PDB file of C-alpha atoms in Angstrom:
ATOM      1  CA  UNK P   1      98.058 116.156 -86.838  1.00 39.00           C
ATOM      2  CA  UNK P   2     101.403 116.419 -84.983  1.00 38.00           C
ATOM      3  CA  UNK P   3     102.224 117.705 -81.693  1.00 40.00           C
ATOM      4  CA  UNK P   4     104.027 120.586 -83.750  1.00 41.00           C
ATOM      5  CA  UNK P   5     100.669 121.675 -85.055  1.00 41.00           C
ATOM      6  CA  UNK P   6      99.728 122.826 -81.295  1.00 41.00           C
ATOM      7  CA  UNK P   7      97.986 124.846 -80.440  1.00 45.00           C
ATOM      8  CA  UNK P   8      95.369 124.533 -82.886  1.00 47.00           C
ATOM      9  CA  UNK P   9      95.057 127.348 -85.515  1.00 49.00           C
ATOM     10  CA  UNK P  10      92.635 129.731 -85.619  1.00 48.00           C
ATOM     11  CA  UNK P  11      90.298 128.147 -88.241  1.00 53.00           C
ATOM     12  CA  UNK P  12      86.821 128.222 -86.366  1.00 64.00           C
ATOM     13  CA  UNK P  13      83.703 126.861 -87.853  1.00 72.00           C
ATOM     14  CA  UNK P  14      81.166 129.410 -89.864  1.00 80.00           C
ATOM     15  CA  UNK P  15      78.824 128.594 -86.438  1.00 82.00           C
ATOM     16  CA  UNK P  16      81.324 129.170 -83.772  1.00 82.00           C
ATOM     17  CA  UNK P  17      82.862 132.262 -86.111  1.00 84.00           C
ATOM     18  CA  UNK P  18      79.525 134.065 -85.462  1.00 87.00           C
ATOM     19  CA  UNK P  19      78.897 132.863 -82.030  1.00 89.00           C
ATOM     20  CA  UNK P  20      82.331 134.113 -81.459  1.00 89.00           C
ATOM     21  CA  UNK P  21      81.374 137.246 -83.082  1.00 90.00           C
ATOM     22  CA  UNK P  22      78.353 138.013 -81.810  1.00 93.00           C
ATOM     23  CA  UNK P  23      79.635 137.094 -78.017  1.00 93.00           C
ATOM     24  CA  UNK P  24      82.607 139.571 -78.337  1.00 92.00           C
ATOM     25  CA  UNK P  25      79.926 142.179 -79.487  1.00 95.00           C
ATOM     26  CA  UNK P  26      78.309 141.160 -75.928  1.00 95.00           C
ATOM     27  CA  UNK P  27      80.890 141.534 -74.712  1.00 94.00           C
ATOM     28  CA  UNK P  28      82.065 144.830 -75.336  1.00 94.00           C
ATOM     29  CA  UNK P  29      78.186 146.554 -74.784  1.00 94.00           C
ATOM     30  CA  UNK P  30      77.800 144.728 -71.384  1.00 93.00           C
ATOM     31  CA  UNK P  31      80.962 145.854 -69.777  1.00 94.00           C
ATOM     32  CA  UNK P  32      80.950 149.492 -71.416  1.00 94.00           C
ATOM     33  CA  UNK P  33      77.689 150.269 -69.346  1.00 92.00           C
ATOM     34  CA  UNK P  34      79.083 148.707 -66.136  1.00 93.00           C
ATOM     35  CA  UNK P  35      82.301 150.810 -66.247  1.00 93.00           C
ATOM     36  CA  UNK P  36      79.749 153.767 -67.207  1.00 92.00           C
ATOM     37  CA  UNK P  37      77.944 153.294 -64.360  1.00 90.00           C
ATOM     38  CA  UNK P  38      81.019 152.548 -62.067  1.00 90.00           C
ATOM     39  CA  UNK P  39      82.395 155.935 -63.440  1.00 88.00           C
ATOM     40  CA  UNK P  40      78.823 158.260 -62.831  1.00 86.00           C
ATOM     41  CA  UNK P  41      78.522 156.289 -59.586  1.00 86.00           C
ATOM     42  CA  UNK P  42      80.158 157.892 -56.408  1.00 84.00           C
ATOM     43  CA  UNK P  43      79.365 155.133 -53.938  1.00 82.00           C
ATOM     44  CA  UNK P  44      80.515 152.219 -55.998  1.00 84.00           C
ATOM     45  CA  UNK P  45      84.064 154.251 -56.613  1.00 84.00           C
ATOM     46  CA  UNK P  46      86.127 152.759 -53.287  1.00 85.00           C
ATOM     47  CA  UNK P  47      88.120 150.254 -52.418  1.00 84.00           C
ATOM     48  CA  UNK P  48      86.176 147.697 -52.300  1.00 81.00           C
ATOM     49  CA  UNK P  49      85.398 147.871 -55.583  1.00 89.00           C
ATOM     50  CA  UNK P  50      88.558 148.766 -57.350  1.00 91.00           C
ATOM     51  CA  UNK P  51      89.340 145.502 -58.609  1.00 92.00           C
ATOM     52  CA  UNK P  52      85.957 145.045 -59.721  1.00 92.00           C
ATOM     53  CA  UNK P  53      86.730 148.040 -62.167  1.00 92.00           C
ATOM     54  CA  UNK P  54      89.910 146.579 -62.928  1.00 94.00           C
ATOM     55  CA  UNK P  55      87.984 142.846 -64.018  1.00 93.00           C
ATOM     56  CA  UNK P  56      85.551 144.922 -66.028  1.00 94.00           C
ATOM     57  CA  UNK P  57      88.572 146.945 -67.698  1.00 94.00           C
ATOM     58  CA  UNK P  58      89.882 143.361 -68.937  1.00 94.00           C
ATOM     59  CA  UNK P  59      86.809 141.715 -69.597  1.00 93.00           C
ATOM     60  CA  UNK P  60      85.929 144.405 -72.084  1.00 94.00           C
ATOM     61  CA  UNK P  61      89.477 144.124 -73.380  1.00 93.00           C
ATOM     62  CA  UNK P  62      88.081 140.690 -74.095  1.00 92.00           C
ATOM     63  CA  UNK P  63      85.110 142.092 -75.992  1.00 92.00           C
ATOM     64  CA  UNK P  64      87.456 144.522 -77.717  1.00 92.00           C
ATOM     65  CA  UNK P  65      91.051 142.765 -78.259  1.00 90.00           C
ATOM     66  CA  UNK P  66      90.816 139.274 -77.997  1.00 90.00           C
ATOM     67  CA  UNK P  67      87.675 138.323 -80.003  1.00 88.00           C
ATOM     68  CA  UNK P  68      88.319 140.918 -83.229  1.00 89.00           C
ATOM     69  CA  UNK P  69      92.148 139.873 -82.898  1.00 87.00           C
ATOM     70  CA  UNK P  70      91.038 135.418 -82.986  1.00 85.00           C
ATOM     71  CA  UNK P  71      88.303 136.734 -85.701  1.00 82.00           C
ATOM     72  CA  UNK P  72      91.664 138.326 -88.226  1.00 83.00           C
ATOM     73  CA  UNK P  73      94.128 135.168 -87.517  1.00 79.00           C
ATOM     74  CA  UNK P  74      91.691 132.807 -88.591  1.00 75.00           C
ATOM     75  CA  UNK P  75      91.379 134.848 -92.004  1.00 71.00           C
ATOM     76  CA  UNK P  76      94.821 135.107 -92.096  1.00 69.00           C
ATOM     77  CA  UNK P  77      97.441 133.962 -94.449  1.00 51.00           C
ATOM     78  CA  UNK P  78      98.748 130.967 -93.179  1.00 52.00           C
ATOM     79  CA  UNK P  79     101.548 130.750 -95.083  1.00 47.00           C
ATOM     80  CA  UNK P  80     102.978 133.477 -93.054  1.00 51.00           C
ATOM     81  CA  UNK P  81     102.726 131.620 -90.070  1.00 58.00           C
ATOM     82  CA  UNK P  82     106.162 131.426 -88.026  1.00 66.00           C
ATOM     83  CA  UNK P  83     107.915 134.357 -85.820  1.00 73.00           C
ATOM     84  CA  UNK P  84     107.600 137.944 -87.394  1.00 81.00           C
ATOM     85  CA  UNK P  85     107.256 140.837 -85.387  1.00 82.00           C
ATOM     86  CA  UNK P  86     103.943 141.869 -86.719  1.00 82.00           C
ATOM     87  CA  UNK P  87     102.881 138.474 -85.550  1.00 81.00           C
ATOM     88  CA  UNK P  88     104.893 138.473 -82.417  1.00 88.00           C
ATOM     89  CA  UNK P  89     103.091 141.767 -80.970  1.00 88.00           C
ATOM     90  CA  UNK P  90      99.846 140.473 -82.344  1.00 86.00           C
ATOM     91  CA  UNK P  91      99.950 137.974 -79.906  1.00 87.00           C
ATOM     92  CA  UNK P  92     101.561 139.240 -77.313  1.00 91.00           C
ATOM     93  CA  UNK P  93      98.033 141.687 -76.942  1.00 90.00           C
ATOM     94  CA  UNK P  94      95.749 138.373 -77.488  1.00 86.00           C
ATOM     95  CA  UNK P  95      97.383 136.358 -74.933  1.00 89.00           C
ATOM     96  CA  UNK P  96      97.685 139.696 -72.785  1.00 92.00           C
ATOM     97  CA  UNK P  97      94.047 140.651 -72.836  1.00 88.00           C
ATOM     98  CA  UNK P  98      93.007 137.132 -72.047  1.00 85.00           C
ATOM     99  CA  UNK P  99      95.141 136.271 -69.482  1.00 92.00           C
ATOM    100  CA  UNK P 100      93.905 139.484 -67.489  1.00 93.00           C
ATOM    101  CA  UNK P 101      90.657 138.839 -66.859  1.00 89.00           C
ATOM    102  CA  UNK P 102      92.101 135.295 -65.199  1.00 90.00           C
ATOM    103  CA  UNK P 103      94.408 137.769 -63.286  1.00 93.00           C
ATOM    104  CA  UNK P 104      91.959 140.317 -61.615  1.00 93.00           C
ATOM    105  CA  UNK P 105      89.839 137.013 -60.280  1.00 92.00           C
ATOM    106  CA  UNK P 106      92.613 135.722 -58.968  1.00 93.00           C
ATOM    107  CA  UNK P 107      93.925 138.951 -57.072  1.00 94.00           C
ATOM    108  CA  UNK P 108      89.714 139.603 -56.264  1.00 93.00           C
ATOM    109  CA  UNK P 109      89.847 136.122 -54.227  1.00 92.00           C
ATOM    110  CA  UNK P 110      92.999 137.181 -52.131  1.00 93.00           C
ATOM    111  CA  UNK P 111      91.615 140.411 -51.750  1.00 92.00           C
ATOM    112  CA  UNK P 112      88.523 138.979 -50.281  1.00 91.00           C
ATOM    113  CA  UNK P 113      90.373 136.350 -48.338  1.00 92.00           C
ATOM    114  CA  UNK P 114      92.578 138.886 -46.675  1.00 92.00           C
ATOM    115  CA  UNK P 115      89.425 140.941 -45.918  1.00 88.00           C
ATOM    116  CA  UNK P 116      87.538 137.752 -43.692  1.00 88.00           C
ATOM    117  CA  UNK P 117      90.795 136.845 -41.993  1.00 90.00           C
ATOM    118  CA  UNK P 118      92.315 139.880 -40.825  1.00 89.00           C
ATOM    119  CA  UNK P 119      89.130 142.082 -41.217  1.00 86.00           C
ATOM    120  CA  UNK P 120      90.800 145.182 -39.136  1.00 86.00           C
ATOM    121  CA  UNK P 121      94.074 145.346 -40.976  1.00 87.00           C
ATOM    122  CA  UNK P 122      92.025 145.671 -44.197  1.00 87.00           C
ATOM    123  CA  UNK P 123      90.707 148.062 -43.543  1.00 84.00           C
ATOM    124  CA  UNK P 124      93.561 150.177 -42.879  1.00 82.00           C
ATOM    125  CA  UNK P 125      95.172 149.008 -46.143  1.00 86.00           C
ATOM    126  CA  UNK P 126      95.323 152.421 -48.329  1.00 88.00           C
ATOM    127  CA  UNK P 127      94.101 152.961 -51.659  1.00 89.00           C
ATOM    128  CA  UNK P 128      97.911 153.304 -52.631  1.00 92.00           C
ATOM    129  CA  UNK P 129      98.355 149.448 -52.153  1.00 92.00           C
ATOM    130  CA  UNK P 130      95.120 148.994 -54.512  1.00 93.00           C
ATOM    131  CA  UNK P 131      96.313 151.074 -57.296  1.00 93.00           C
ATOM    132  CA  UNK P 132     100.228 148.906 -57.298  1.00 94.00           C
ATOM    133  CA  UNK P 133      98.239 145.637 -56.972  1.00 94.00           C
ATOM    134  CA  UNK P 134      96.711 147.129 -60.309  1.00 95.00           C
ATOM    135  CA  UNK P 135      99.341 148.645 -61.944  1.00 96.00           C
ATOM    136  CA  UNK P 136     101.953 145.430 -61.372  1.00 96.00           C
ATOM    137  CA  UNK P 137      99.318 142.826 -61.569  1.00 95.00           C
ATOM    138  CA  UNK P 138      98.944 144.109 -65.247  1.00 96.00           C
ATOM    139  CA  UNK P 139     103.132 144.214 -65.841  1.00 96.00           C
ATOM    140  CA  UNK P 140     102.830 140.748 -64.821  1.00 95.00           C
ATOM    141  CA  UNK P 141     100.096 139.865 -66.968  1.00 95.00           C
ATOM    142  CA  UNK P 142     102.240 141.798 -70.142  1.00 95.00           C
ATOM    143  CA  UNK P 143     105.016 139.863 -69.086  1.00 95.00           C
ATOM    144  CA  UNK P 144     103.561 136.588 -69.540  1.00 93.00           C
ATOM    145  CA  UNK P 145     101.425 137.588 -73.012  1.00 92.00           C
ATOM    146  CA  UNK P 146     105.081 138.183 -74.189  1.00 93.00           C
ATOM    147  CA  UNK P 147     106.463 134.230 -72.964  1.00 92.00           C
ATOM    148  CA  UNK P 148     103.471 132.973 -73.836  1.00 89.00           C
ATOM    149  CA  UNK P 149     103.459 134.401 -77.298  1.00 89.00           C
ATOM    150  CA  UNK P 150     107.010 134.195 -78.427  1.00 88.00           C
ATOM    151  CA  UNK P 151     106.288 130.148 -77.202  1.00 87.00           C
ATOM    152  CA  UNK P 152     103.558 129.711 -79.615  1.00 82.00           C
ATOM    153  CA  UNK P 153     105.318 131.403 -82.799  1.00 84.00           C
ATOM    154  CA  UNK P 154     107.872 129.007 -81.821  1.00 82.00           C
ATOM    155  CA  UNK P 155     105.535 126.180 -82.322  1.00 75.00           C
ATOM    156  CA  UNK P 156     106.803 125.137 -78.946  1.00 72.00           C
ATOM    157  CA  UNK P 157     104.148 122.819 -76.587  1.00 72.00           C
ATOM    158  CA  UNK P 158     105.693 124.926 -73.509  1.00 75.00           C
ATOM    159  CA  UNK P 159     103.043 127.855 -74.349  1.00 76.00           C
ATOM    160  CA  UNK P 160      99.880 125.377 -74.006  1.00 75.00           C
ATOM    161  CA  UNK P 161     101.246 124.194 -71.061  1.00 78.00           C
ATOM    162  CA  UNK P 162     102.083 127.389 -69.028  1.00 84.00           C
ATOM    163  CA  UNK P 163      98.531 127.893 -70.622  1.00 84.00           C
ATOM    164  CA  UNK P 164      97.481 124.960 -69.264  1.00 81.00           C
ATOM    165  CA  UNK P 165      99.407 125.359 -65.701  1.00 85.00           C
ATOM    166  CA  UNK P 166      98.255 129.332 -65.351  1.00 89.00           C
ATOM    167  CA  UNK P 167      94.782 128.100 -65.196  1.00 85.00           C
ATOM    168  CA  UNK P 168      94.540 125.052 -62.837  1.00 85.00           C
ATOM    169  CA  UNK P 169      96.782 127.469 -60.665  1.00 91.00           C
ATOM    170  CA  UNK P 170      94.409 130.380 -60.678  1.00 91.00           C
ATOM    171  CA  UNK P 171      91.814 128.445 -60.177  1.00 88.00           C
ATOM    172  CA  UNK P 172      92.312 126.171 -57.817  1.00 91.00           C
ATOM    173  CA  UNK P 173      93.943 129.328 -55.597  1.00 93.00           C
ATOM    174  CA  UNK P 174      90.268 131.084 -56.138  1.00 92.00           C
ATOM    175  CA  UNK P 175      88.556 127.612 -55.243  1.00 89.00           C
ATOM    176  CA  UNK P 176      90.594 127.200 -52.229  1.00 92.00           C
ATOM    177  CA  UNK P 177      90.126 131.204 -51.246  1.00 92.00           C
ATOM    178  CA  UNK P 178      86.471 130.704 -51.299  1.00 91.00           C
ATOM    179  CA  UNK P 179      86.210 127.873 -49.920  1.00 91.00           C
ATOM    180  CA  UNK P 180      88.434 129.308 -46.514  1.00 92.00           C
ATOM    181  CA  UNK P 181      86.260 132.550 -46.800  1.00 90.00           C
ATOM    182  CA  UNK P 182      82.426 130.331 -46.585  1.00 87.00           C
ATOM    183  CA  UNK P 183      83.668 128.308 -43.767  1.00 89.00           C
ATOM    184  CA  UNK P 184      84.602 131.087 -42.132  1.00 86.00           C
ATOM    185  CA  UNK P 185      81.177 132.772 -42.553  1.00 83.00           C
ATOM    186  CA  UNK P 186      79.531 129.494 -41.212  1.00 84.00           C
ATOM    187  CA  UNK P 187      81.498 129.854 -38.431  1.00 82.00           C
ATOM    188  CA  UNK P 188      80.544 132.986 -37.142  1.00 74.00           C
ATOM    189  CA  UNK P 189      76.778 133.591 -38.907  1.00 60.00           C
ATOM    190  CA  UNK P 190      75.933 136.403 -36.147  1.00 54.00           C
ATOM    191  CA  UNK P 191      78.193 138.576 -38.169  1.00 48.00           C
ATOM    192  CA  UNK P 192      76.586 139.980 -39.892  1.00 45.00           C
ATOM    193  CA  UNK P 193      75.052 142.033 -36.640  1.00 46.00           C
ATOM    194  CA  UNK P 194      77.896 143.676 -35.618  1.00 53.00           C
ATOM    195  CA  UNK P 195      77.708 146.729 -37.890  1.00 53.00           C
ATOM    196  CA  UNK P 196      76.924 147.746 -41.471  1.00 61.00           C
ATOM    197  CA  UNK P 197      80.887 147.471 -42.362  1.00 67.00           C
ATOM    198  CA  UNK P 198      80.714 144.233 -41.683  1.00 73.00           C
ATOM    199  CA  UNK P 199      77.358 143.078 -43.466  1.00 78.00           C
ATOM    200  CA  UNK P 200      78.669 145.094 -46.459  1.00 78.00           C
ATOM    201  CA  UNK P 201      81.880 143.011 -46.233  1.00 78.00           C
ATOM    202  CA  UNK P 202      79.667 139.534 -46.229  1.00 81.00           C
ATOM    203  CA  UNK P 203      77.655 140.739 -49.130  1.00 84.00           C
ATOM    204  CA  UNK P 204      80.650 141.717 -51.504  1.00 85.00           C
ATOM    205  CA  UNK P 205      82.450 138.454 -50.450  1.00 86.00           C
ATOM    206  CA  UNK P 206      79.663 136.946 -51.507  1.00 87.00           C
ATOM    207  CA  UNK P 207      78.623 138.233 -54.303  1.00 88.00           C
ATOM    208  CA  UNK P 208      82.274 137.792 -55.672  1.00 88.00           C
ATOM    209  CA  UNK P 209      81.849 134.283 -54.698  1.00 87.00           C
ATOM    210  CA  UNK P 210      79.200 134.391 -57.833  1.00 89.00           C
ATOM    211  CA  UNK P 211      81.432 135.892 -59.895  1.00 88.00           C
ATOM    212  CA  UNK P 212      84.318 133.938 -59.550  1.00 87.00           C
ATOM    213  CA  UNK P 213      82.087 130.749 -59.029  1.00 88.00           C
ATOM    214  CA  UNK P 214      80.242 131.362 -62.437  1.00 87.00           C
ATOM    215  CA  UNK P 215      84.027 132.244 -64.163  1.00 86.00           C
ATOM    216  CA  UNK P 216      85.374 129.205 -62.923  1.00 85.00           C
ATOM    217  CA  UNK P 217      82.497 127.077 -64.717  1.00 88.00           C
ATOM    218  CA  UNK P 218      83.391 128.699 -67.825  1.00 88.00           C
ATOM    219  CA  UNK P 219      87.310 128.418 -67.590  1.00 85.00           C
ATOM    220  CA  UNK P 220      87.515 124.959 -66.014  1.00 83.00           C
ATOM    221  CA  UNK P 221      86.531 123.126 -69.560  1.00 86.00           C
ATOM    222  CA  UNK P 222      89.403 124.337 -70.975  1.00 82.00           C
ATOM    223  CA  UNK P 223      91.433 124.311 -68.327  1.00 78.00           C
ATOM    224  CA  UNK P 224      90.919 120.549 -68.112  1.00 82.00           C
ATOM    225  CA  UNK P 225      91.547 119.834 -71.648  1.00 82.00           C
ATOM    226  CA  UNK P 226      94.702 122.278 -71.737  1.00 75.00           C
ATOM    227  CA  UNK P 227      95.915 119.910 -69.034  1.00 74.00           C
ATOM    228  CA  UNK P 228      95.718 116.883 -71.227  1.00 78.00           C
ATOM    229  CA  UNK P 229      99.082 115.661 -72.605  1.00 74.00           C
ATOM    230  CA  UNK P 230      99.097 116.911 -76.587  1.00 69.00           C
ATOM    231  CA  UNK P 231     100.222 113.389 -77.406  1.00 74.00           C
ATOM    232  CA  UNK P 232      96.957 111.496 -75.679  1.00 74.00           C
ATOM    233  CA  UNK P 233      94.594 114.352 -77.327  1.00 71.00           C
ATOM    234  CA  UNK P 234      96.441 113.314 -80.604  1.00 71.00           C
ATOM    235  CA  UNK P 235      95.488 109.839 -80.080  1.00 71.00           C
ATOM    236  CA  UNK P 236      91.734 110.171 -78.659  1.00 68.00           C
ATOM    237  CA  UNK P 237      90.374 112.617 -81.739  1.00 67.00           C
ATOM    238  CA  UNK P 238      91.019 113.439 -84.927  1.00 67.00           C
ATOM    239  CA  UNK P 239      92.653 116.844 -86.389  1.00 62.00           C
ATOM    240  CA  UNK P 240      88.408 117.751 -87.061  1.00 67.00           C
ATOM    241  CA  UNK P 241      87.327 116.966 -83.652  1.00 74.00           C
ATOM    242  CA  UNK P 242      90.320 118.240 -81.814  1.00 73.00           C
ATOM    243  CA  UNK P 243      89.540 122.015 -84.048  1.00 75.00           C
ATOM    244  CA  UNK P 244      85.333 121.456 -82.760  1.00 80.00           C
ATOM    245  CA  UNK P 245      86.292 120.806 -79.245  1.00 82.00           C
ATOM    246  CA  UNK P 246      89.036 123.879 -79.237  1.00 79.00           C
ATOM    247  CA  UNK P 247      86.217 126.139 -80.658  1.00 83.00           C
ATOM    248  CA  UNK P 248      83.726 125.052 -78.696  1.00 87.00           C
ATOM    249  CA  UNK P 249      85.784 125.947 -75.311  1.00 87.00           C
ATOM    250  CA  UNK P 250      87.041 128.891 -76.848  1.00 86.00           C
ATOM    251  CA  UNK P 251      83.488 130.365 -76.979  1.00 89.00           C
ATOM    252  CA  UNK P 252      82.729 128.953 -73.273  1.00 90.00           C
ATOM    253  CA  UNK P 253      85.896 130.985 -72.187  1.00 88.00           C
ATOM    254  CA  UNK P 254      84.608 134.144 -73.688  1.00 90.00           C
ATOM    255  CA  UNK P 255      81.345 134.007 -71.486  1.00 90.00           C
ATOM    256  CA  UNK P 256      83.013 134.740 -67.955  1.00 87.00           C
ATOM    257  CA  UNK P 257      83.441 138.097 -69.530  1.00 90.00           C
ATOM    258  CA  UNK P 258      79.415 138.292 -69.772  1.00 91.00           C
ATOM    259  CA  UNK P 259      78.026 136.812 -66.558  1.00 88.00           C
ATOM    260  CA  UNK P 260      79.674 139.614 -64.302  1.00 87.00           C
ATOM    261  CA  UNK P 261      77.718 142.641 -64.947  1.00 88.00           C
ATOM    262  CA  UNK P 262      74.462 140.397 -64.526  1.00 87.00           C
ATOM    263  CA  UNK P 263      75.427 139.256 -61.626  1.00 89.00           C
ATOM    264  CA  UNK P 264      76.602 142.835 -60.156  1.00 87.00           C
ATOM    265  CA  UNK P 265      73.044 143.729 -61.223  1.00 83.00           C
ATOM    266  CA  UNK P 266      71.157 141.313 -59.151  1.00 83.00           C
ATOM    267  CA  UNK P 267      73.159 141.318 -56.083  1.00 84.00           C
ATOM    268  CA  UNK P 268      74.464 145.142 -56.059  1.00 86.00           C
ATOM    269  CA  UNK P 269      71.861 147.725 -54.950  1.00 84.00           C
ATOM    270  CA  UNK P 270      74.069 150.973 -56.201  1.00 84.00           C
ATOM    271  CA  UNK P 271      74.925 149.423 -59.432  1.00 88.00           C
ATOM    272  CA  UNK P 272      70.928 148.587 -60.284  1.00 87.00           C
ATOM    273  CA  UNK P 273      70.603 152.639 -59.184  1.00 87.00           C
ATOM    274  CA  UNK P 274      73.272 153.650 -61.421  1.00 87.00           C
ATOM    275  CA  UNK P 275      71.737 151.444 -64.347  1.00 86.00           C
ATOM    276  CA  UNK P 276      68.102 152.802 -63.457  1.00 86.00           C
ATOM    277  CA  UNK P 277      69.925 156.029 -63.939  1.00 84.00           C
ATOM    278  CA  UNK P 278      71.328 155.230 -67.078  1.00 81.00           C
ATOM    279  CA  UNK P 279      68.490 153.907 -68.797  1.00 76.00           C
ATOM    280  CA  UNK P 280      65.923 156.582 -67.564  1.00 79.00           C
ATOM    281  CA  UNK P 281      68.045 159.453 -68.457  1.00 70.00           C
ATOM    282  CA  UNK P 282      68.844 157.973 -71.881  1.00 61.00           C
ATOM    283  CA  UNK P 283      64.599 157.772 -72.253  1.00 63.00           C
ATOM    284  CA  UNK P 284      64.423 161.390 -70.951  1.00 58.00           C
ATOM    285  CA  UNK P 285      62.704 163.698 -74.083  1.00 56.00           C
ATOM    286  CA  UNK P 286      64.878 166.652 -74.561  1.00 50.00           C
ATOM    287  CA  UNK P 287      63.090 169.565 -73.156  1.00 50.00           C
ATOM    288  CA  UNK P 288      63.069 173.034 -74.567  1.00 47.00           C
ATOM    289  CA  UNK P 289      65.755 175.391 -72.579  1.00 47.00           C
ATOM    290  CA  UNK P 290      63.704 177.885 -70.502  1.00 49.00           C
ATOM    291  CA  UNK P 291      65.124 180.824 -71.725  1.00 48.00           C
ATOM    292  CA  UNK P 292      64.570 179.732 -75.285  1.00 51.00           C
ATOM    293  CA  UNK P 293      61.619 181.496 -76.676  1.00 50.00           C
ATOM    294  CA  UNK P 294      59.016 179.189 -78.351  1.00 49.00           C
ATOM    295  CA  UNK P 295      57.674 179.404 -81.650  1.00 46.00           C
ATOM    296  CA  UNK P 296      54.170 181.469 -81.478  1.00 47.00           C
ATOM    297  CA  UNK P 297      51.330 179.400 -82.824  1.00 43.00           C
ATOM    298  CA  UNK P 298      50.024 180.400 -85.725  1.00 44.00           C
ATOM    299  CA  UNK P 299      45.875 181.972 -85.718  1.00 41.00           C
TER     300      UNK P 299
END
């Protein structure tokens, strides 16, 4: 294997095809009843939790896009490999819906940054300044699934490593975020007395703390190996092991898109109400109407 054959093609394993399969399926169920529940839900529809929608939006995008879209390229005719159209906007949505989910962690940790620092000026910040962090945090994202696409039909290493540099960034921003926003909760632990805003505040921050601390163990893996020249990767493994080990992190990737609706259940009261409400009304036996009239037993 040469360094023109990076990235890796699609050509997964028969065991991490279904695992790949069956997490996407995941996947897609998990973050269809959280955005259900987010949607029936009138106290978990604020501003607080608008990105939190938005990171379930791409996560099942993940479920939806990404997994079916890596499932049909490693089918596909390789001889057709190189830049087509077809190919180029088939790409464009792969490296789209996967670099969102990246995204909306990324923004969540500012957003909860801002919200320990200057704790009075967020909450004057309108829902207007939510919705265009949304709307051009997801032009951005576009923007790069295009560069990042037309790099890899090119066969060009630059894609893996704006890959490769995307991650370390976003995560180490999120590390550093968090790590600012727990020292400044050990700092002043009486906090948490000074009203229910603020105890709601510590218990978001901190439950996004799980989320993003669980995502990062599941993106760091590949962010790591990403990072590693293609040349010295070339060198350590052969073309088999290099193909197990990009497989392998693929389907770690693809489970920071599960973890967050488990966690919202454990550490969100409203969201366990809204699945209680979910689950009890979809047990509910349809009851007669009571203005239907009933069907007289026979004598």
């Amino acid at each position: 294997m040469t360094t023109e054959d990076f990235p890796p093609k699609e050509s997964f394993a028969v065991y991490w095809l279904a695992a790949l399969i069956s997490e996407s399926l995941v996947i897609l169920i998990v973050n269809a009843i959280t955005i259900i529940a987010f949607a029936r839900t009138r106290p978990l529809r604020k501003r607080s939790t608008y990105l939190i929608i938005n990171l379930t939006v791409s996560d099942l995008l993940v479920g939806a896009v990404t997994g079916p879209l890596l499932v049909y390229l490693s089918y596909k005719d390789k001889e057709s490999d190189g830049f087509t159209w077809p190919g180029f906007i088939i790409w464009t949505f792969e490296f789209t819906s996967l670099i969102a989910s990246q995204m909306n962690l990324f923004l969540i940790s500012l957003e909860r940054l801002h919200a320990t620092l200057y704790p009075f000026r967020h909450c004057l910040t309108s829902e207007c300044v939510y919705v265009q962090t949304i709307v051009g945090s997801w032009i951005i994202t576009f923007l790069l699934g295009l560069l990042m696409a037309g790099l890899y039909l090119k066969k060009s290493n630059g894609g893996l490593y704006m890959w490769a540099s995307f991650n370390v960034f976003t995560v180490l921003v999120m590390a550093v975020s968090y790590i600012i926003i727990t020292v400044k909760f050990q700092r002043s632990p009486h906090s948490q007395h000074r009203g229910s805003s603020e105890t709601e505040r510590r218990q978001l921050s901190l439950t996004l703390l799980v989320v993003t601390g669980v995502s990062v163990l599941t993106i760091l893996p590949s962010a790591i190996y990403n990072s590693i020249p293609v040349d010295v990767k070339i060198e350590l493994s052969n073309a088999s092991r290099i193909l197990e080990i990009h497989d392998a992190l693929t389907v770690i990737y693809f489970a920071s898109s599960i973890v967050n609706p488990f966690v919202y259940a454990i550490r969100m009261r409203e969201f366990r109400k809204a699945l209680r409400k979910l689950v009890c009304k979809s047990r509910e036996p349809t009851r007669d109407h009571p203005l239907k009239p009933r069907a007289h037993a026979m004598p």
